[in-house]
Structure formats: C-alpha cells, structure tokens
mmCIF file of C-alpha atoms in Angstrom:
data_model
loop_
_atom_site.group_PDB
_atom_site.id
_atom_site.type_symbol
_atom_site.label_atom_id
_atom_site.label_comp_id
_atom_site.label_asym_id
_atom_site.label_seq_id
_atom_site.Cartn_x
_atom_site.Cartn_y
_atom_site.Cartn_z
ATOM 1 C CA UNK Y 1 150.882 12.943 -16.943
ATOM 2 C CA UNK Y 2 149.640 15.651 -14.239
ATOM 3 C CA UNK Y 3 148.482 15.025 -10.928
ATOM 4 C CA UNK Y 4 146.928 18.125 -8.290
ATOM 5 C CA UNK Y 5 147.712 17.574 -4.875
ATOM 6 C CA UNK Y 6 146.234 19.454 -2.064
ATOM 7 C CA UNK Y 7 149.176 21.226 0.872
ATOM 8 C CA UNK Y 8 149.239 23.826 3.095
ATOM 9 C CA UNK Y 9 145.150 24.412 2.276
ATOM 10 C CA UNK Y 10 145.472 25.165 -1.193
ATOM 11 C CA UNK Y 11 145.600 22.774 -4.505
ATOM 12 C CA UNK Y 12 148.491 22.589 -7.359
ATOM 13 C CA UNK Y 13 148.396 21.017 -10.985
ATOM 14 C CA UNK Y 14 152.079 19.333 -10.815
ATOM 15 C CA UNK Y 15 154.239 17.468 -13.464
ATOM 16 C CA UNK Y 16 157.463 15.141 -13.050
ATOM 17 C CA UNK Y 17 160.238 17.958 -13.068
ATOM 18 C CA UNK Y 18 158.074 20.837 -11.802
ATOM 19 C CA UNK Y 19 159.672 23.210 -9.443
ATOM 20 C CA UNK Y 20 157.201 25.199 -7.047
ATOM 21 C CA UNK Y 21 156.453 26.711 -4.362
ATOM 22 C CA UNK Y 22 154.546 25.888 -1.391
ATOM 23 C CA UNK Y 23 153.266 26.723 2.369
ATOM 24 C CA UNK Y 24 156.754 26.015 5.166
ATOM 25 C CA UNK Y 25 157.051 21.958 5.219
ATOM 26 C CA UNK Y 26 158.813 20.724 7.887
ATOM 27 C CA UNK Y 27 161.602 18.643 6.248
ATOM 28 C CA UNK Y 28 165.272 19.697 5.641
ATOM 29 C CA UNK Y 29 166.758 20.561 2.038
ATOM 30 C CA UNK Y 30 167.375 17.364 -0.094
ATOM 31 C CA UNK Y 31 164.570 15.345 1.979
ATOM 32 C CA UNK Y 32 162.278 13.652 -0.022
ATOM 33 C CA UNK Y 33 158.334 14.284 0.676
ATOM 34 C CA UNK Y 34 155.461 12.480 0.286
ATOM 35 C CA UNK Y 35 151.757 13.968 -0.636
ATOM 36 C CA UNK Y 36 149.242 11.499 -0.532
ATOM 37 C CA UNK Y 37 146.769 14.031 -0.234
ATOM 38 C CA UNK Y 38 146.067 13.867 -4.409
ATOM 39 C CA UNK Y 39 142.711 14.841 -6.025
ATOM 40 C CA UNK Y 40 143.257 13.761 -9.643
ATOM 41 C CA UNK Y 41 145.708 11.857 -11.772
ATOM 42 C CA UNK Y 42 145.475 12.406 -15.451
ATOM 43 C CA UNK Y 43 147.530 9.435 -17.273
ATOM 44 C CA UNK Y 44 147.263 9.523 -21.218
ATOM 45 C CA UNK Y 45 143.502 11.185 -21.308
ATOM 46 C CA UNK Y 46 142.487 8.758 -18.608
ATOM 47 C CA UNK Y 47 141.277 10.767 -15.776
ATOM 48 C CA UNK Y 48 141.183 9.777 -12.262
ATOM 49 C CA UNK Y 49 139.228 12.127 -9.555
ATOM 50 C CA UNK Y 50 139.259 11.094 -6.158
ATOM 51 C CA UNK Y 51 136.331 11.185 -3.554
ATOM 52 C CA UNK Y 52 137.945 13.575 -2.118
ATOM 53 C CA UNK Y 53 141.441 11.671 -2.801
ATOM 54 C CA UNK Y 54 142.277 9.146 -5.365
ATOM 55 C CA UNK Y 55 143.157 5.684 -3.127
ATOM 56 C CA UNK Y 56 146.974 4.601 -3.683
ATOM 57 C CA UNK Y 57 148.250 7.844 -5.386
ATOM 58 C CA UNK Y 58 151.273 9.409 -4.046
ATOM 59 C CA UNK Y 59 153.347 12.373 -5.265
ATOM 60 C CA UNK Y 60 157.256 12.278 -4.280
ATOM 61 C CA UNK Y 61 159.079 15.762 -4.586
ATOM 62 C CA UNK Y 62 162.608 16.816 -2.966
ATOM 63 C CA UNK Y 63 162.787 19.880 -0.705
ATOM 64 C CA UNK Y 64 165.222 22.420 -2.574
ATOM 65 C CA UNK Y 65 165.302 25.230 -0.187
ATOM 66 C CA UNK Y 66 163.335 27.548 2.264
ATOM 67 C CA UNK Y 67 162.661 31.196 1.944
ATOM 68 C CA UNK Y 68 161.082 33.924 3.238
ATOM 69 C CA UNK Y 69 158.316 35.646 0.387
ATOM 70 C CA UNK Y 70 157.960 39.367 -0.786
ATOM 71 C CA UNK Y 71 157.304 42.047 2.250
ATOM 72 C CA UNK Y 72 153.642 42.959 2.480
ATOM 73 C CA UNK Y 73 152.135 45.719 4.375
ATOM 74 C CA UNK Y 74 149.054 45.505 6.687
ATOM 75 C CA UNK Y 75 147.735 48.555 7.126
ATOM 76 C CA UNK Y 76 144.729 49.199 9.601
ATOM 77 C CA UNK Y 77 143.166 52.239 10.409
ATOM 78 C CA UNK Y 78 139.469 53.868 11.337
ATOM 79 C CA UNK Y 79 139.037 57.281 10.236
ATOM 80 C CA UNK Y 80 138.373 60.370 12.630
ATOM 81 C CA UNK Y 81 139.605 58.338 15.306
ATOM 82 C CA UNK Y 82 143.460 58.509 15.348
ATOM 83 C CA UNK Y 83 143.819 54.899 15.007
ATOM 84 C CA UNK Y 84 146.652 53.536 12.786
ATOM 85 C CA UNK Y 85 148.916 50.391 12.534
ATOM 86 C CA UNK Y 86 150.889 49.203 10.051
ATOM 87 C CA UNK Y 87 152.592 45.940 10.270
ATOM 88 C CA UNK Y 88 155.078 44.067 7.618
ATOM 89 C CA UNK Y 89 155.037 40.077 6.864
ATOM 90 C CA UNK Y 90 156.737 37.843 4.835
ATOM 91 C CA UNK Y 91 155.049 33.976 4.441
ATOM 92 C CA UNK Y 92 157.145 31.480 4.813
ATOM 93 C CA UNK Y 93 157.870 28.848 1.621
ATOM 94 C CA UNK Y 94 159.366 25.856 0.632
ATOM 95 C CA UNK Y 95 160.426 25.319 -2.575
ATOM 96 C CA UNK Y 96 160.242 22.012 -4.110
ATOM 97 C CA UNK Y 97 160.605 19.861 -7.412
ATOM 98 C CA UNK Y 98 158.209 17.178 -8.388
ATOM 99 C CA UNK Y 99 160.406 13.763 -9.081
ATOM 100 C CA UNK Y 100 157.510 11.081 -9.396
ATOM 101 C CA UNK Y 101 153.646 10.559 -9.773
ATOM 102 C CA UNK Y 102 153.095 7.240 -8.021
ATOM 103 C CA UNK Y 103 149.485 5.633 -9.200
#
C-alpha cells in the first residue's frame, strides 16, 4: 500500500514506515501530522487518483527532527562589468516517518 501526498509544493510516493524528508513544518519533534493533501492511494492493485485529491484520505507521520540541508553557493555575476556576489544557503527540513495511510 503507497499513497503520494503533495507538501511544501512538491509530491512524494510514501509507505507505512518510510522515513523522509520534507520542506520546514511547523510542529515540534514527536508531534504527529496530518496530510490530507493526497493524490493517489494504491491498496492491493486498486488504484485511487484524486481530482486533484482523493476525498477522505489522510496520511499520519511523526516529526523526528529538524535540520538544516547541505551549503549551496549562489553565485551571480555579469562579465566586463565588475559585478560579483556570492551568497551561501542551507533549506530548511523536517524529517519525518510515515506511521499510517488512512482511506
């Protein structure tokens, strides 16, 4: 049984027990979340796609932990013209494990 669920503007394929990581949620560690923002629900080959979500479906995960990602470096410039920056950022994450696919 998989569901995808749509957070933080992007999509995941989850699975009872799955541990990922996702755009900051604002919930402390040990909280339990909701996402009833779920496109499909496969359930033993029977596939469910929502229009755009599928009505009554819920996904319940626990918050683990937050974290900073790897450093990248933005780097702007225009050449001939002595114009440079370079700026660092890490995105924020929460990391989180997938307990139940409610249908």
């Amino acid at each position: 049984m998989y569901a995808i669920i749509q957070t933080g503007g992007k999509q995941y394929r989850v699975q009872e027990g799955d541990v990922l990581e996702v755009e900051k949620l604002n919930a402390e560690p040990n909280d339990v979340v909701e996402f009833n923002e779920v496109l499909a629900v496969s359930k033993d080959d029977n596939l469910q796609i929502g229009s755009p979500y599928v009505e009554g479906a819920k996904v319940q995960a626990r918050v683990l932990e937050h974290g900073k990602g790897k450093k990248i470096i933005v780097f702007k410039y225009k050449p001939k013209k002595n114009y440079r920056r370079k700026k660092g950022h890490r995105q924020l994450f929460t990391r989180i494990e997938i307990q139940k696919i409610l249908v």
